[in-house]
CSV table of C-alpha atoms in Angstrom, one decimal:
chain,number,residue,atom,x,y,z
A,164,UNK,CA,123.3,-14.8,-83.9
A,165,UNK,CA,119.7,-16.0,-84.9
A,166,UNK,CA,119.3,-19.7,-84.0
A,167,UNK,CA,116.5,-22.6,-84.8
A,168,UNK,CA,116.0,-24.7,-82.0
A,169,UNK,CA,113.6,-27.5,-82.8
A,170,UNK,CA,111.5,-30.1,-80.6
A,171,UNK,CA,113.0,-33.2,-79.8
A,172,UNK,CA,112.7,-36.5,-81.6
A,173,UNK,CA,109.4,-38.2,-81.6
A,174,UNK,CA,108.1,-41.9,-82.8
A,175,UNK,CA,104.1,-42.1,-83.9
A,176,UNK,CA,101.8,-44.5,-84.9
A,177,UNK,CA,100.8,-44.6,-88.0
A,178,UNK,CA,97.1,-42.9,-88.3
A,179,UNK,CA,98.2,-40.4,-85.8
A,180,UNK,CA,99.8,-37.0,-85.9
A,181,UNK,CA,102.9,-35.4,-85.2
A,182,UNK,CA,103.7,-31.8,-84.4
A,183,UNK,CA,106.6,-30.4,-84.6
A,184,UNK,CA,108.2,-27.0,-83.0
A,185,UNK,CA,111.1,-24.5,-84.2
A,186,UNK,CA,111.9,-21.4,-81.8
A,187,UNK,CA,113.8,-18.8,-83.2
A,188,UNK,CA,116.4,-17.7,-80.7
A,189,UNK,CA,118.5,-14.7,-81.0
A,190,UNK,CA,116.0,-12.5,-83.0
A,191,UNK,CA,112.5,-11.8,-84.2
A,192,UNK,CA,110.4,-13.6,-86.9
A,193,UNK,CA,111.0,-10.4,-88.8
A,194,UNK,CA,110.2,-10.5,-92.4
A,195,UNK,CA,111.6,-13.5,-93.2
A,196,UNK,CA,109.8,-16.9,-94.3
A,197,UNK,CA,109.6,-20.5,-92.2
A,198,UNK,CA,110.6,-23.3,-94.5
A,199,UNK,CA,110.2,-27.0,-93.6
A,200,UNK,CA,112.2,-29.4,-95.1
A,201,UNK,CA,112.8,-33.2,-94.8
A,202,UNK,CA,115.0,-35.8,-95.6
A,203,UNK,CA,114.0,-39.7,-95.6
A,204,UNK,CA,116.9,-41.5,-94.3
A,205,UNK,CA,119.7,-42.0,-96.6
A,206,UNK,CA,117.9,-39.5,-99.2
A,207,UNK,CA,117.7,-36.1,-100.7
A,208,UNK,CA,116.0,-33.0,-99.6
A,209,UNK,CA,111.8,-32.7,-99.4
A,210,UNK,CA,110.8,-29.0,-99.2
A,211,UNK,CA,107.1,-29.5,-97.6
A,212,UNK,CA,106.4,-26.0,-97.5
A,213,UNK,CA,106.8,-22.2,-95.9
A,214,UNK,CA,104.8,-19.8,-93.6
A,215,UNK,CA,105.5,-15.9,-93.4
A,216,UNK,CA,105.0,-15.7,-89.8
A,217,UNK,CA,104.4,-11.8,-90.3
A,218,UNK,CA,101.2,-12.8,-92.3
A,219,UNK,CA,100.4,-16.0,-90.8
A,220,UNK,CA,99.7,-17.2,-94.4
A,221,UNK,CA,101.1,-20.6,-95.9
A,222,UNK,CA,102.0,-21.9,-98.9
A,223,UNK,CA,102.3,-26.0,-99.2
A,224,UNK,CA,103.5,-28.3,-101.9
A,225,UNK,CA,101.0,-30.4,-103.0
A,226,UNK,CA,102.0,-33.6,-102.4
A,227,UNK,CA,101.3,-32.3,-98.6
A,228,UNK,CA,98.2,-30.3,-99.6
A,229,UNK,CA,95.6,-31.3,-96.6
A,230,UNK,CA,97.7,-33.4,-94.3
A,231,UNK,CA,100.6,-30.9,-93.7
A,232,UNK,CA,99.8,-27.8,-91.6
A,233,UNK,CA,102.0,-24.5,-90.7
A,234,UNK,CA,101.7,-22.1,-88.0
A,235,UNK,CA,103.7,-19.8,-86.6
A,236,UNK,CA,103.2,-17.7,-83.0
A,237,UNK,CA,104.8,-14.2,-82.8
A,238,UNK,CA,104.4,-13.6,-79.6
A,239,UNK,CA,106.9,-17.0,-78.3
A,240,UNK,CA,108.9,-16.6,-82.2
A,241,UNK,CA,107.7,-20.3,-82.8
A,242,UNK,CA,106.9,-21.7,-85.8
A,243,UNK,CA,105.2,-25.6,-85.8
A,244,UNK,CA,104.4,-27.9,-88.2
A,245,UNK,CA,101.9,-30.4,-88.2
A,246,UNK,CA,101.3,-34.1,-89.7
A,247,UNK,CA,98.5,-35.9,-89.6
A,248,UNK,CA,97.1,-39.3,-90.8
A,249,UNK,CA,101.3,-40.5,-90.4
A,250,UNK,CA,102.3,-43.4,-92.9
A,251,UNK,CA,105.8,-45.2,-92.5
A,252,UNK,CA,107.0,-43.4,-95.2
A,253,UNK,CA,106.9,-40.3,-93.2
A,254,UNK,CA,109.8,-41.5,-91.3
A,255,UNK,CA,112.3,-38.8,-91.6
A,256,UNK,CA,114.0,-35.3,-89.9
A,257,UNK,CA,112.2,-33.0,-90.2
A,258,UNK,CA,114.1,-29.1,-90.7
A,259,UNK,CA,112.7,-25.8,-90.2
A,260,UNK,CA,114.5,-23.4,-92.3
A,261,UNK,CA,114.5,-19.6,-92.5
A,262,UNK,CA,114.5,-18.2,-95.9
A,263,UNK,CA,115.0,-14.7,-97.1
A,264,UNK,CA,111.9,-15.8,-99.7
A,265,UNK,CA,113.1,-19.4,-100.3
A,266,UNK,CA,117.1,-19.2,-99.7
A,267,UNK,CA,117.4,-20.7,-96.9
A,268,UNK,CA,120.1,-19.0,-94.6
A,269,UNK,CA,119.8,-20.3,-91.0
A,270,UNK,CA,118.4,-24.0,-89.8
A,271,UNK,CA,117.1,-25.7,-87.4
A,272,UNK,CA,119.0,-28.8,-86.1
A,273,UNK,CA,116.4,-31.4,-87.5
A,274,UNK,CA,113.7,-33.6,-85.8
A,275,UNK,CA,113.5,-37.1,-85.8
A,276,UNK,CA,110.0,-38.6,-86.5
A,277,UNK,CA,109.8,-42.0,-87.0
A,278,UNK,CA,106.4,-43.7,-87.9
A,279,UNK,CA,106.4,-47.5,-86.5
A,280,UNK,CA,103.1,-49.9,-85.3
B,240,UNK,CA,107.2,-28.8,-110.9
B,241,UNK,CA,110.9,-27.9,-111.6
B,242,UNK,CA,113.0,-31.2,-112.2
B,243,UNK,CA,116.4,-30.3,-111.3
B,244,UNK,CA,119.0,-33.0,-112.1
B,245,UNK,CA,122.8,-33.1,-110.6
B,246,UNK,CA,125.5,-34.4,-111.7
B,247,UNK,CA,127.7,-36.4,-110.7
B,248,UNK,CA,125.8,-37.8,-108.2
B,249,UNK,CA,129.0,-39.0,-106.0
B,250,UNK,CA,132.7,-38.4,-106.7
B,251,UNK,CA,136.5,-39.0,-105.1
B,252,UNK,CA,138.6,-36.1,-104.9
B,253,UNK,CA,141.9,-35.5,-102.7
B,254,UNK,CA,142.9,-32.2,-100.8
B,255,UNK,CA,144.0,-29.8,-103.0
B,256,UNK,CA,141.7,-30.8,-106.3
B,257,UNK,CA,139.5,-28.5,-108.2
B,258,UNK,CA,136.0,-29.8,-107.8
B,259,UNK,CA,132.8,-29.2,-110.4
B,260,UNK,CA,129.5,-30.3,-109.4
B,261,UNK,CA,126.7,-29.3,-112.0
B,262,UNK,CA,122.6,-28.9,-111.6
B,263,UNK,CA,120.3,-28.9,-114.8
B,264,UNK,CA,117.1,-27.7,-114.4
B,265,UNK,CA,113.9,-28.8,-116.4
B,266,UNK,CA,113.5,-25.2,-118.0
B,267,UNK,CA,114.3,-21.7,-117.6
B,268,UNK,CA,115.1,-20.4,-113.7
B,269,UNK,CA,116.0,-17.2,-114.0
B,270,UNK,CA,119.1,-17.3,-111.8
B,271,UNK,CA,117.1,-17.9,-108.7
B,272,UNK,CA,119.7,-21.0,-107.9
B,273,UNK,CA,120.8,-21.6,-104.4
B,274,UNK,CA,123.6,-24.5,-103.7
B,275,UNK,CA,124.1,-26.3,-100.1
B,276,UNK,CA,126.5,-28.4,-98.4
B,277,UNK,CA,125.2,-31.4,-95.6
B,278,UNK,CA,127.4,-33.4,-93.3
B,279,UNK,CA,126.5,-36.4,-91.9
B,280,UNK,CA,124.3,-35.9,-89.0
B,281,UNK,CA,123.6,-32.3,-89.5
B,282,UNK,CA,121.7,-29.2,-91.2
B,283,UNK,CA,122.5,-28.2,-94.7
B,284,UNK,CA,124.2,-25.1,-94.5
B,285,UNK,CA,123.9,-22.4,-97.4
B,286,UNK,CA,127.0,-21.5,-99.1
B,287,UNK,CA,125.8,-19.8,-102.6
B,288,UNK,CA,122.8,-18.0,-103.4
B,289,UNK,CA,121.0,-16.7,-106.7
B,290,UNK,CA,123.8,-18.7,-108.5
B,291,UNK,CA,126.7,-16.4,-107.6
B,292,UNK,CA,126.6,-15.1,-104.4
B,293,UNK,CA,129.1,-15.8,-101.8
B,294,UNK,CA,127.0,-16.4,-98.2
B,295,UNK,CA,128.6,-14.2,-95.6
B,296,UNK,CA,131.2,-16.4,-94.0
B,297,UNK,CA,131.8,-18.8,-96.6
B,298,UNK,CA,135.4,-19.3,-97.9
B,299,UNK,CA,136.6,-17.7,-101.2
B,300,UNK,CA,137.0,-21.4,-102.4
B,301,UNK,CA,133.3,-22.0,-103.2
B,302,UNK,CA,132.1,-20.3,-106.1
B,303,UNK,CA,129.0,-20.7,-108.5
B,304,UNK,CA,127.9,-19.6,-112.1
B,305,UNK,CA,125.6,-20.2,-114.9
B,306,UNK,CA,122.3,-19.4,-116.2
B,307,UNK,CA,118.8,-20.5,-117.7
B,308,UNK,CA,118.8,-24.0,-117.1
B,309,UNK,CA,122.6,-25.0,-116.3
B,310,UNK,CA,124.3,-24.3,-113.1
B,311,UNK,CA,127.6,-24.8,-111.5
B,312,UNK,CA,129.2,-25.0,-108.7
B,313,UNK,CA,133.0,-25.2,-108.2
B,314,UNK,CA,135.5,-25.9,-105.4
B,315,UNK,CA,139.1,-24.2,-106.4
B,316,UNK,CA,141.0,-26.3,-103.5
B,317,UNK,CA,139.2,-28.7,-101.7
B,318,UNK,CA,139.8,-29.2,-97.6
B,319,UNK,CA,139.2,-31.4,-95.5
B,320,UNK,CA,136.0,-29.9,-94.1
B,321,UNK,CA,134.5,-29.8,-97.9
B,322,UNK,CA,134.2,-33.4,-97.9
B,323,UNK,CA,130.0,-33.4,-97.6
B,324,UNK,CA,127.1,-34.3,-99.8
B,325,UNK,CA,126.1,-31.0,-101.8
B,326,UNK,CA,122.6,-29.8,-102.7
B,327,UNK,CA,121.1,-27.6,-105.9
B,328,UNK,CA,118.0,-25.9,-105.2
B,329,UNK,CA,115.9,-23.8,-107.3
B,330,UNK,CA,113.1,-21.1,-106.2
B,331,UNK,CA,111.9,-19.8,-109.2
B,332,UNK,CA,108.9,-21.3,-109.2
B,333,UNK,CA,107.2,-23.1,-106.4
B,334,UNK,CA,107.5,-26.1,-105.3
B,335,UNK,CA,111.3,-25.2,-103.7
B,336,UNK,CA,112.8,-28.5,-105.6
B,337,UNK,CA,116.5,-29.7,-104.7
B,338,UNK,CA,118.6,-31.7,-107.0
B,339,UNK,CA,119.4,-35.2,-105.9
B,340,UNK,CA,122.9,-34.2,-104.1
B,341,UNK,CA,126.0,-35.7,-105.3
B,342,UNK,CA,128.1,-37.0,-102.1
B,343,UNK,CA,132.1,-35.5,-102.1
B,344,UNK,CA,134.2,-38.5,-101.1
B,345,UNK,CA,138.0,-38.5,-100.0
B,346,UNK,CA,140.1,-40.5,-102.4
């Protein structure tokens, strides 16, 4: 049974960065793609982007274009996501996701980040 | 990017009730139409996938239909465990967009 286990909850300055880890337990990377996902609290669902850990290449959405990065490490099956230049508004959990493309079958538990001076 | 729009965006239902929950999308998506159900406090978890699909593991209750740009998904006998906020999402074109959720509340 494939599990996400994610880094625990962090709380950041805003200006600095935040990077967050997902370890696939349970299995390999395999073909499939590394979604993150996150949710403001008390609202909907953000996708921010996806890696193909196979490939190493990313694809992000735009509105994180440049300030969202996403790696992934075969060798330890991790997958991390990095924020930089945090603003308030980036308060949220964060979820990795695995996707067979982008249906996302098995997720990670979340990650708290909350962005406070 | 892909607007997709739910509806309703909350409802009251009791055990037993049929339940329709339906996601328009901003133009044609070719099927590729995933739905999702989230608890308070925890991950979505996938229950239909390219509009249709059952998800291995997910009871016979939960079903899904539609095409183009109008999507549905239905509950036949809601249970106590159903009561959770449900998610649209679409992934026919990129940006992956979600539909605003519309929150299953116990009568």
């Amino acid at each position: 049974q494939v599990q996400l286990v994610q880094s625990g909850a962090e709380v950041k300055k805003p200006g600095s960065s935040v990077k967050v880890s997902c370890k696939t337990s349970g299995g390999s990377f395999g073909t499939y793609t590394m979604n993150w996902v996150r949710q403001a609290p008390g609202q909907g669902l953000e996708w921010m982007g996806m890696i193909i850990p196979l490939l190493g290449t990313a694809n992000y959405a735009q509105k994180f274009q440049g300030r969202v990065t996403m790696t992934a490490d075969k060798s330890t099956t991790t997958a991390y996501m990095e924020v930089r230049s945090l603003r308030s508004d980036d308060t949220a959990i964060y979820f990795c996701a695995r996707g067979r493309k982008t249906v996302l079958g098995v997720w990670g538990q979340g990650t708290t980040v909350t962005v406070s001076s | 990017d892909i607007q997709m729009t739910q509806s309703p965006s909350s409802l009251s239902a009791s055990v037993g009730d049929r339940v329709t929950i339906t996601c328009q999308a901003s133009q044609d998506i070719n099927n590729f139409l995933n739905w999702y159900h989230q608890k308070p406090g925890k991950a979505p978890k996938l229950l239909i996938y390219d509009t249709s699909n059952l998800e291995p593991g997910v009871p016979s209750r939960f079903s899904g239909s539609g095409s183009g740009t109008h999507f549905t998904l239905t509950i036949s006998s809601l249970q106590p465990e159903d009561f959770a906020t449900y998610y649209c999402q679409q992934y026919e074109n990129l940006p992956v967009t979600f539909g605003g959720g519309t929150k299953v509340e116990m009568k």
